[in-house]
Coordinates of C-alpha atoms in Angstrom, one line a residue:
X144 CA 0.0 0.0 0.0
X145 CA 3.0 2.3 1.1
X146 CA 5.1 1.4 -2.1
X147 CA 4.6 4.7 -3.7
X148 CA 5.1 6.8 -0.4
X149 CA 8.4 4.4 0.0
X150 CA 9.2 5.5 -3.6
X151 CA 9.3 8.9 -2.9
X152 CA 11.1 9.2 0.6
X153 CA 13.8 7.2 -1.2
X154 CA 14.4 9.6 -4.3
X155 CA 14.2 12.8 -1.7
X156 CA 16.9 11.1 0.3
X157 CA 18.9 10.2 -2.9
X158 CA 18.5 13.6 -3.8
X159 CA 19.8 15.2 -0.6
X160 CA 22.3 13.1 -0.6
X161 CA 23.6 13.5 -3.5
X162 CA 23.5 17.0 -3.6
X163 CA 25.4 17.1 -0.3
X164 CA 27.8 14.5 -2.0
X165 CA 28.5 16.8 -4.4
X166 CA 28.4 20.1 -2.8
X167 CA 30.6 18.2 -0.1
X168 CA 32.8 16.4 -2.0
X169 CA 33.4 20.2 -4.3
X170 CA 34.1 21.9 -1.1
X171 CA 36.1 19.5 0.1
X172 CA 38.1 19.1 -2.7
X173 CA 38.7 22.9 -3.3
X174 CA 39.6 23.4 0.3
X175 CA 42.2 20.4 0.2
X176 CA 43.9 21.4 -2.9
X177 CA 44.1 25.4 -1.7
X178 CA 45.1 23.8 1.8
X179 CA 48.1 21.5 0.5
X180 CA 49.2 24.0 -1.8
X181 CA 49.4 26.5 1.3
X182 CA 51.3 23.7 3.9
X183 CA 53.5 23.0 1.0
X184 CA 54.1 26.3 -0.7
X185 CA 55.0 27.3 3.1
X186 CA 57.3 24.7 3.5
X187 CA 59.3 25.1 0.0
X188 CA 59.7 29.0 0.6
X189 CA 61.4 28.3 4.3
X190 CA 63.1 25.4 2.9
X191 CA 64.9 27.6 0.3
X192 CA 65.1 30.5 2.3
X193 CA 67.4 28.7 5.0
X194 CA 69.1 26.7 2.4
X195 CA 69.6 30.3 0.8
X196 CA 71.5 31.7 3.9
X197 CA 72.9 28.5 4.8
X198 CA 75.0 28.9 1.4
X199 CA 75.3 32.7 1.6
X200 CA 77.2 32.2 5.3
X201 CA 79.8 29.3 4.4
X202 CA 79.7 29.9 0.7
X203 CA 82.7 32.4 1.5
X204 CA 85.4 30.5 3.7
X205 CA 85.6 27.4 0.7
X206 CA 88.3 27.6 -1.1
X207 CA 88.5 28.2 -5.0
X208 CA 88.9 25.9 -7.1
X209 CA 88.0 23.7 -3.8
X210 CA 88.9 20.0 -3.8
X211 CA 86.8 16.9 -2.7
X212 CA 87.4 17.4 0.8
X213 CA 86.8 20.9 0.8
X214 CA 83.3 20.1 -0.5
X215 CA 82.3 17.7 1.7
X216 CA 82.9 19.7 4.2
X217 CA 81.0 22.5 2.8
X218 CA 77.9 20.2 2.2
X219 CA 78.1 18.7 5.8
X220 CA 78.2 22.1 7.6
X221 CA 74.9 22.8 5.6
X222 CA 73.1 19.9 6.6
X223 CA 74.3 20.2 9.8
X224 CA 71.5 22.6 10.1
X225 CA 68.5 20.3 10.2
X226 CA 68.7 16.6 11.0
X227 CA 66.7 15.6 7.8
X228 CA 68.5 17.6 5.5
X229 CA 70.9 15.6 2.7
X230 CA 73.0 17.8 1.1
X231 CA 75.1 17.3 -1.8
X232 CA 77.9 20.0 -3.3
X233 CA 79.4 19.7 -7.2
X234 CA 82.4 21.3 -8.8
X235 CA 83.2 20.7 -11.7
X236 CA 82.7 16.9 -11.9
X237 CA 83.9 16.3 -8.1
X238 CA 81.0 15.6 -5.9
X239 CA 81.0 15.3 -2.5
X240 CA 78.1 14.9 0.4
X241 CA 75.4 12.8 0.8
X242 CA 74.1 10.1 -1.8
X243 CA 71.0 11.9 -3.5
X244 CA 69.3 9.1 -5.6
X245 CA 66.0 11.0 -6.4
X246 CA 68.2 13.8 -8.1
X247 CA 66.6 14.3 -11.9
X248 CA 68.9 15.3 -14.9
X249 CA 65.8 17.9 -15.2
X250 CA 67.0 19.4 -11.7
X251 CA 70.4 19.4 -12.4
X252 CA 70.4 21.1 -16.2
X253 CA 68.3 23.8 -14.6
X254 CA 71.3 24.4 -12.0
X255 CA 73.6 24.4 -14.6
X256 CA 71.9 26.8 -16.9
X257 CA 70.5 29.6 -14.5
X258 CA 71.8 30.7 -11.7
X259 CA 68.5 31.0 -10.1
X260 CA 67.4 28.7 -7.3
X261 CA 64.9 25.5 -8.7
X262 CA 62.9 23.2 -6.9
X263 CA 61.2 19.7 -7.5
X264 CA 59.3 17.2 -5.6
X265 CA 59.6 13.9 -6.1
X266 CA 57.4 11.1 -5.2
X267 CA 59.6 7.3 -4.6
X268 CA 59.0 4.4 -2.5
X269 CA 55.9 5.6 -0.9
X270 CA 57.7 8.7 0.3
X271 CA 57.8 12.4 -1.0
X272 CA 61.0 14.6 -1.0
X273 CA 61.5 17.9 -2.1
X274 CA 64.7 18.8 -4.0
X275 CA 66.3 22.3 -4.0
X276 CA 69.5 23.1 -6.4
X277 CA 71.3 26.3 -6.4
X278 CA 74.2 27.7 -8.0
X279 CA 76.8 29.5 -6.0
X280 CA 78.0 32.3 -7.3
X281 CA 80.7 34.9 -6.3
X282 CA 79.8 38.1 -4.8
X283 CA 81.5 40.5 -6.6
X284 CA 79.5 42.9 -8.8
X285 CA 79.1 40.6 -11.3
X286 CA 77.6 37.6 -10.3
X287 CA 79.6 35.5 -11.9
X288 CA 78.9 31.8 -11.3
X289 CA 81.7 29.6 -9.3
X290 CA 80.4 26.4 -10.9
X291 CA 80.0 25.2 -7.2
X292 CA 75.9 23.4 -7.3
X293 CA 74.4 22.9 -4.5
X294 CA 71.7 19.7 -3.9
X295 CA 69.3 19.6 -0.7
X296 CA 66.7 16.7 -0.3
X297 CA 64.0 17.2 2.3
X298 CA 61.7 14.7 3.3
X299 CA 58.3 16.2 3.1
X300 CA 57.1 13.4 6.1
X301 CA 55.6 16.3 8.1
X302 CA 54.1 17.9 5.5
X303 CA 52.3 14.8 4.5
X304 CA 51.3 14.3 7.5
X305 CA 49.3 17.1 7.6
X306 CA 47.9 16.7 4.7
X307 CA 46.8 12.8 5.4
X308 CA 45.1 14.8 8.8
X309 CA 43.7 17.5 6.7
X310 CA 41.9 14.5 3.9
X311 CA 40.7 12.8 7.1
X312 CA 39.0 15.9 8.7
X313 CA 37.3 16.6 4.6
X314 CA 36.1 12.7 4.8
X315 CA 34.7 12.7 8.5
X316 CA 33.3 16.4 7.4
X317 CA 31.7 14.7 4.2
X318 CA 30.2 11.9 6.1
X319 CA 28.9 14.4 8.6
X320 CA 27.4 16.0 5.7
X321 CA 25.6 13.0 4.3
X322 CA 24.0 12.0 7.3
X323 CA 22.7 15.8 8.0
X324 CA 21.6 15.5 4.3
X325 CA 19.9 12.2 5.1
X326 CA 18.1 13.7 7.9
X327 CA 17.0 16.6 6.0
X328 CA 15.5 14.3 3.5
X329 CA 14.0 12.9 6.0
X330 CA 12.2 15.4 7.8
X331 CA 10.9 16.6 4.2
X332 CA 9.5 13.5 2.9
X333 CA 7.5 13.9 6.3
X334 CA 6.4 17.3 5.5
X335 CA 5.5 16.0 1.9
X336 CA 4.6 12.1 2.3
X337 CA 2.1 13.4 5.5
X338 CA 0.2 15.5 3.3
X339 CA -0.2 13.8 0.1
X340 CA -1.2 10.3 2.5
X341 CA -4.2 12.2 4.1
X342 CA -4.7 12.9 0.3
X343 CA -4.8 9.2 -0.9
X344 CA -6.8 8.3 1.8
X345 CA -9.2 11.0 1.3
X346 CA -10.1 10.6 -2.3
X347 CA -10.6 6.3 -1.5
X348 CA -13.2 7.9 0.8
X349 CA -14.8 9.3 -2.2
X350 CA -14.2 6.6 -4.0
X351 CA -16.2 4.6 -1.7
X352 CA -18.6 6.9 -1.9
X353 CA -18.4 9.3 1.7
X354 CA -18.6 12.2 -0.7
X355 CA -18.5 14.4 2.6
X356 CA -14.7 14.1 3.0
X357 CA -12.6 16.9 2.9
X358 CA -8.7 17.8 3.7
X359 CA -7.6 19.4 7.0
X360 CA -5.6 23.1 4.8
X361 CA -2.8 24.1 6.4
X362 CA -0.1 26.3 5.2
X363 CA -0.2 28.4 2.6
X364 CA 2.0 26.2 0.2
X365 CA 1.3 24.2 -2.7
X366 CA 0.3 21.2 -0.7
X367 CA -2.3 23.9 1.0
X368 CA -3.8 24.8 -2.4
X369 CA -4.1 21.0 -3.5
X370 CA -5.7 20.2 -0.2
X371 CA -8.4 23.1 -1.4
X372 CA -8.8 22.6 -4.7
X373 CA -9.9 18.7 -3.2
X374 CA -12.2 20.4 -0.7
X375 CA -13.9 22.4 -3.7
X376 CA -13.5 19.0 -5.8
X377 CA -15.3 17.3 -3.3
X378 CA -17.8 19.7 -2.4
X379 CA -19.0 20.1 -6.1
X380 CA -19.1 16.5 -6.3
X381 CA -20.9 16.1 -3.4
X382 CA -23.6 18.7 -4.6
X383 CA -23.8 17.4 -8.2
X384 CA -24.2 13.3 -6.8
X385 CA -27.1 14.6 -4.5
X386 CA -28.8 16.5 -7.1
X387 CA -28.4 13.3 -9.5
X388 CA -29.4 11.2 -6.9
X389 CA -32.4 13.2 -6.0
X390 CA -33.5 13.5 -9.8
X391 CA -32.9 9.8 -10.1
X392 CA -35.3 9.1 -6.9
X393 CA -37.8 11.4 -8.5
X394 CA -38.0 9.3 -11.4
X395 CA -38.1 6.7 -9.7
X396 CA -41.4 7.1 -7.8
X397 CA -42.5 8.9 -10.7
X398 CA -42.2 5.4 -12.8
X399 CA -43.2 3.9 -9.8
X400 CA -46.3 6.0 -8.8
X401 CA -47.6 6.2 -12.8
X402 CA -47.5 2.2 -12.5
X403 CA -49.6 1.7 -9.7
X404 CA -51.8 4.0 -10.8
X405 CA -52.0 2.3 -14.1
X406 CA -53.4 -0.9 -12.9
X407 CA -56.3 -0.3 -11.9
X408 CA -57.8 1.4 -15.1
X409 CA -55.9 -1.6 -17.4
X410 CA -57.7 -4.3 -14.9
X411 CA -61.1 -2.9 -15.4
X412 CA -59.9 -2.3 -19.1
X413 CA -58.4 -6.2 -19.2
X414 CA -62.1 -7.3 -17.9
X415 CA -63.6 -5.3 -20.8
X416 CA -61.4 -6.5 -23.2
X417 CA -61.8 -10.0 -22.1
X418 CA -65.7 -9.5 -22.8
X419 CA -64.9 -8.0 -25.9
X420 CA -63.0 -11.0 -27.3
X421 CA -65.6 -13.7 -26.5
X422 CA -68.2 -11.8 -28.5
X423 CA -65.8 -10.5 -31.2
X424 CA -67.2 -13.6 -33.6
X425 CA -70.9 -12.1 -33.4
X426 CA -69.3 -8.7 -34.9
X427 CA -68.9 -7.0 -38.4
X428 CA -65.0 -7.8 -39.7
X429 CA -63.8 -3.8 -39.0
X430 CA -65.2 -3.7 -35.2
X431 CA -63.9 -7.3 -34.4
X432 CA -60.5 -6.1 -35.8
X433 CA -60.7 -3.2 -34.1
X434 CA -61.2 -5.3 -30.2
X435 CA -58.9 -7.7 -31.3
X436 CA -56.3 -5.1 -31.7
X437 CA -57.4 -2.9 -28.6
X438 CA -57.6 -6.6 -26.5
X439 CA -53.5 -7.1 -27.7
X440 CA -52.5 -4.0 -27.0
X441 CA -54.2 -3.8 -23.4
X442 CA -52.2 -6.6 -22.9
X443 CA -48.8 -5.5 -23.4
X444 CA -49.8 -2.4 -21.7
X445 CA -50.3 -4.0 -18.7
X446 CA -47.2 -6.1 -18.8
X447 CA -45.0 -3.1 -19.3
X448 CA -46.6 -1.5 -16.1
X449 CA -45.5 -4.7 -14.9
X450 CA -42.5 -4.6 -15.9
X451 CA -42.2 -1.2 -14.9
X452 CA -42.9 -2.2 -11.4
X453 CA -40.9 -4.7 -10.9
X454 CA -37.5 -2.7 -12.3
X455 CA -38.9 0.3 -9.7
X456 CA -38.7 -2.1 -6.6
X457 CA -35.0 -3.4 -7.8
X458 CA -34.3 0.4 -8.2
X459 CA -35.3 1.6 -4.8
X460 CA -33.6 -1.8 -3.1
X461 CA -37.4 -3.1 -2.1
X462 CA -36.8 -6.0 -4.2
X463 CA -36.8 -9.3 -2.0
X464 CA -35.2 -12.6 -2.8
X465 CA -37.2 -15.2 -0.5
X466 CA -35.2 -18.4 -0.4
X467 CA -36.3 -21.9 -1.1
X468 CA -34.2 -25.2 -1.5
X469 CA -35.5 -26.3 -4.8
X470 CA -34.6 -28.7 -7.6
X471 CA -33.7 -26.5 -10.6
X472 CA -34.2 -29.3 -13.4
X473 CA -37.6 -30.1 -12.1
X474 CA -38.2 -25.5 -11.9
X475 CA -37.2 -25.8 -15.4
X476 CA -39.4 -28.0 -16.7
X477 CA -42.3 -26.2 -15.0
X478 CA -41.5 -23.0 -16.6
X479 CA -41.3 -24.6 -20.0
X480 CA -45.0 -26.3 -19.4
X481 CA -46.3 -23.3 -17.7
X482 CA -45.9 -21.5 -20.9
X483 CA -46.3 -24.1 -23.5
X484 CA -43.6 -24.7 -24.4
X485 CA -42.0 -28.3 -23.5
X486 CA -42.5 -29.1 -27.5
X487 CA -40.6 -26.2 -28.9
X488 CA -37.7 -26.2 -26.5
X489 CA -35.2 -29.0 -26.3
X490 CA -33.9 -29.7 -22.8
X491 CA -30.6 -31.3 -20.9
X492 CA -31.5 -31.3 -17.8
X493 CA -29.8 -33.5 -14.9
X494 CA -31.9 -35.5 -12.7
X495 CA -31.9 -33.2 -9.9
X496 CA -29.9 -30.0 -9.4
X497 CA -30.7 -28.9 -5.3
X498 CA -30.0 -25.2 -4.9
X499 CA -31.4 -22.6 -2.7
X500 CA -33.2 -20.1 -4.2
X501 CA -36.5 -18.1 -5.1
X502 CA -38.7 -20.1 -7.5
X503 CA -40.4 -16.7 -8.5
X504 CA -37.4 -15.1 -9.6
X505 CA -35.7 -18.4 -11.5
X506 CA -39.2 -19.0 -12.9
X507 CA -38.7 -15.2 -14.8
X508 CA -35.3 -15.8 -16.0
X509 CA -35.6 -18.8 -17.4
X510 CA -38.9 -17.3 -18.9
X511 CA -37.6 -14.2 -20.0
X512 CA -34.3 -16.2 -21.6
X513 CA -36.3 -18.8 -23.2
X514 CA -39.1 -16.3 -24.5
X515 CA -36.8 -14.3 -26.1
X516 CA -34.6 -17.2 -28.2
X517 CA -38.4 -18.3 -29.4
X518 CA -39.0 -14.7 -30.5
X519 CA -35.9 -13.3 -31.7
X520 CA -33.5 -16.0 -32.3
X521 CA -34.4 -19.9 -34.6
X522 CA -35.6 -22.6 -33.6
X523 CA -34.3 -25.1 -31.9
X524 CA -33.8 -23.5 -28.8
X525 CA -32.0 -25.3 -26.2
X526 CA -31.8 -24.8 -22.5
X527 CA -29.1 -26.8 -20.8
X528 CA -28.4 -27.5 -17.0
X529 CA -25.0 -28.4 -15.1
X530 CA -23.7 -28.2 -12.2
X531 CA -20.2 -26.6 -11.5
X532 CA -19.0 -26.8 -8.2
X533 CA -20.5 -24.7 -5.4
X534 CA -22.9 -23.1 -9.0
X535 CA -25.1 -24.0 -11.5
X536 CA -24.7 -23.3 -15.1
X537 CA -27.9 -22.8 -17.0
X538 CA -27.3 -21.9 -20.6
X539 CA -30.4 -21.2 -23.4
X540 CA -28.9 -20.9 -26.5
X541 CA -31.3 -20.7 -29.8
X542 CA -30.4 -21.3 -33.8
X543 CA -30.6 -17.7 -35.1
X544 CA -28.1 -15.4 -36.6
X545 CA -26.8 -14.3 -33.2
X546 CA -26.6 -10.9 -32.0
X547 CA -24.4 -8.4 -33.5
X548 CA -21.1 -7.4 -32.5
X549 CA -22.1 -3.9 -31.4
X550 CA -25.2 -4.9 -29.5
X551 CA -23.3 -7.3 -27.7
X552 CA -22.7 -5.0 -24.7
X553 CA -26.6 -3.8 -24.7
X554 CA -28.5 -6.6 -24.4
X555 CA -28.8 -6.1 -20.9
X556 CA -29.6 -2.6 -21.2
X557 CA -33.4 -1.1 -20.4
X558 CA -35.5 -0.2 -23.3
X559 CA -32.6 -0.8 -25.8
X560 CA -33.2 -1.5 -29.3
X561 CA -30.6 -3.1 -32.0
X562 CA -32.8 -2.0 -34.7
X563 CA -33.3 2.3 -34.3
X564 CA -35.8 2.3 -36.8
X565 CA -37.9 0.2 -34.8
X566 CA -39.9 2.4 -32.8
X567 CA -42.6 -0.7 -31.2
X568 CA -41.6 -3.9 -31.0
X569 CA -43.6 -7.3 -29.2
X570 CA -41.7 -6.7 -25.7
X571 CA -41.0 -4.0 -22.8
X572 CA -37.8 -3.9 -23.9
X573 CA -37.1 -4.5 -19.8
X574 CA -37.3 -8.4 -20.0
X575 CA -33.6 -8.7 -20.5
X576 CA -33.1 -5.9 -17.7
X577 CA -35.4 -8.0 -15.0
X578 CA -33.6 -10.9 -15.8
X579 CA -30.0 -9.4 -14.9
X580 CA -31.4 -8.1 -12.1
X581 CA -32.7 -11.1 -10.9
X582 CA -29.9 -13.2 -11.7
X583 CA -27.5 -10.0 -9.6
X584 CA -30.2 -10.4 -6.6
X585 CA -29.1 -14.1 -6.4
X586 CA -25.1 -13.2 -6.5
X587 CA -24.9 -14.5 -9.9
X588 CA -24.1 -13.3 -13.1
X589 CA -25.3 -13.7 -16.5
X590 CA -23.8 -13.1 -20.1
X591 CA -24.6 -12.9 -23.5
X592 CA -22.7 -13.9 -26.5
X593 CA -22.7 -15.7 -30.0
X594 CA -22.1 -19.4 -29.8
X595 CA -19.2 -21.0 -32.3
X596 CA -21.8 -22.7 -34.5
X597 CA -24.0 -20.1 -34.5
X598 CA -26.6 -18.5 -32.4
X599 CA -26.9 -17.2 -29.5
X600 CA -26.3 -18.2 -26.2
X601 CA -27.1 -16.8 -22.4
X602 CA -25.2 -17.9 -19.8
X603 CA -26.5 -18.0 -16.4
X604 CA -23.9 -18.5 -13.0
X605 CA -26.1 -19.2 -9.8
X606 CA -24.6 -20.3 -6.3
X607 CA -26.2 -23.4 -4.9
X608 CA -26.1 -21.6 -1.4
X609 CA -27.1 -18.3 -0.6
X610 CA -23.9 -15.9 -0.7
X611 CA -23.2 -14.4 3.0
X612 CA -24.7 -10.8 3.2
X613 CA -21.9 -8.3 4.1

């Protein structure tokens, strides 16, 4: 049920997370790369600076052209500065001081063609060291170089070190992040799931039909003007489904009051009638004609006020269903007597079919079914019986054309006609409506629909038990 409400909280919280993701991981990234770039800019400038005076105060006791000895000693009263310096000194081919492996030729043609001081970091074995070369030069007015290089290799451990630190504060300040995002997700898909819930649950209300249901407004946001534009909904609804349902009851007692008003003038006229037709041989052609026709139509008046009754009392709910254990074969064959019509009607009936149900009611299906196949459909008409289970299957199926495709899904209908140029016809046009309504009172169904080999067939579904009222 919550699938959809689910649906959403999870693309809020992927979406706050992701944008903190990104705004984090953006933020963090710039403030890492301007942060190392600080911690090692800093360390390179004091690096060179000290490496720079370092030079400057020895540079002027060594001897020129110094020997190998000389320059060793120059280079070890350098790195006698800091512990973690290595320092290396070149003339001329003679090299003396520490072993500097990670020295490039880039570095060292740089020192030999500028007198400027150069710097490069190298990163080996896990570990990254910055390298400084410098040219010494002689400091008379001219500058001129001595041709005495200088090499200095600094660990950068403690640099790196902050660093690593300042990568694990951005990480634990990115995780941070994401679970403040994920609670802020959170506590919006409340403010938006609550809302559009009350919603859901409000229009199955009207879809159930408590057409009185309206939304609680608060706010002044979009959810706010949904929640009204549901109350107006509703109350529109509301207004429109009580005025149809008040025309519809009018109607309905109007149907129903014009048809018990009806019966007693078409009695007395039936009686009359009735007289009429046993002394309609003594009269002249025209006037017996005339009573004949009078006589017919009297009669199909007063079985569409019938009719019309009996569809008013199913459309008010007065319509009662009283209950008999009967055998259906046996009902059947009564029916089929009743009206005459055992010859005309072939049967396969079972020997006995028990089901609980009102003999009134089956009596008029089967009547109605059978009555129309005679008049509508070919003969022969066949009415079949079986038993299904916890149902019965009666089926009347007749030898006609069968019913066309686009009347199929009228035949049930009140009043309706396939033919629109037929304004009359032999029937109420409600015989097929009584008899879905019976069938419906008895929680069955019944269907219409073209058999294979032609003709049409109705298909009536009854429980053998009465269905448990809700």
């Amino acid at each position: 049920m919550n699938r959809p409400f689910r649906g959403l909280r999870s693309r809020l919280i992927v979406a706050f997370v992701l944008v903190a993701a990104v705004a984090a991981t953006a933020t963090g990234a710039l403030t890492l790369r301007e942060a190392r770039t600080g911690i090692l800019q800093q360390s390179q400038d004091a690096v060179i600076r000290q490496l720079r005076s370092h030079v400057g105060q020895r540079a002027p006791g060594l001897a020129f052209p110094p020997d190998r000895a000389q320059l060793r000693r120059f280079a070890a009263d350098i790195a006698a500065n800091d512990g973690s310096w290595r320092v290396l000194a070149e003339y001329r081919g003679v090299s003396a001081g520490d072993r500097l492996d990670e020295l490039t030729p880039q570095i060292r043609e740089s020192v030999a063609n500028s007198r400027a001081t150069v710097f490069q970091r190298v990163r080996a074995n896990g570990r990254t060291t910055l390298l400084v070369g410098m040219s010494v030069t002689f400091t008379d007015p001219s500058g001129t170089a001595s041709g005495v290089h200088v090499y200095l290799a600094v660990p950068q451990t403690v640099e790196q070190a902050y660093v690593d630190a300042l990568v694990t504060g951005v990480q634990r300040a990115m995780l941070g992040a994401l679970l403040l995002a994920v609670a802020l997700a959170l506590f919006a898909a409340r403010g938006v799931l609550v809302p559009v819930r009350a919603l859901r649950q409000a229009t199955r209300h009207i879809a159930e039909g408590r057409l009185d249901t309206r939304l609680a407004v608060n706010g002044s946001d979009e959810l706010a003007d949904l929640s009204h534009t549901f109350n107006e909904t509703a109350a529109a609804l509301e207004a429109s489904v009580a005025e149809l349902r008040e025309m519809e009851a009018r109607a309905r007692r109007f149907a129903a009051d014009v048809s018990h008003e009806l019966r007693t003038p078409l009695a007395a006229m039936s009686a009359v009638t009735d007289i009429l037709d046993e002394d309609a041989a003594g009269l002249d052609p025209d006037t017996a004609t005339a009573v004949r026709l009078i006589s017919a139509e009297t009669v199909k008046l007063a079985s569409l006020v019938d009719d019309l009754m009996e569809i008013s009392r199913f459309d008010a709910g007065a319509a009662q269903v009283h209950r008999d254990e009967i055998d259906l074969a046996e009902s059947i064959r009564r029916t089929l007597a009743a009206r005459g019509w055992a010859d005309a009607v072939q049967t396969q009936l079972p020997y006995t079919v028990r089901a609980d149900v009102d003999p009134r009611r089956v009596d008029v299906v089967v009547a109605n079914l059978v009555g129309n196949a005679l008049k509508h459909g070919a003969r022969p008409v066949t009415v079949r019986l079986t038993a299904a289970g916890d149902t019965a299957v009666v089926e009347v199926r007749d030898s006609g054309a069968g019913i066309p495709d686009d009347v199929l899904p009228h035949v049930f209908d009140r009043f309706y006609k396939s033919d629109s140029a037929r304004t009359r016809s032999e029937g109420s046009g409600l015989g097929l409506a009584i008899t879905a309504e019976n069938v419906r009172a008895h929680g069955g169904t019944v269907t219409a629909a073209n058999h294979p080999e032609g003709g049409a067939v109705f298909t009536v579904v009854l429980p053998l038990t009465a269905p448990e009222q809700p």
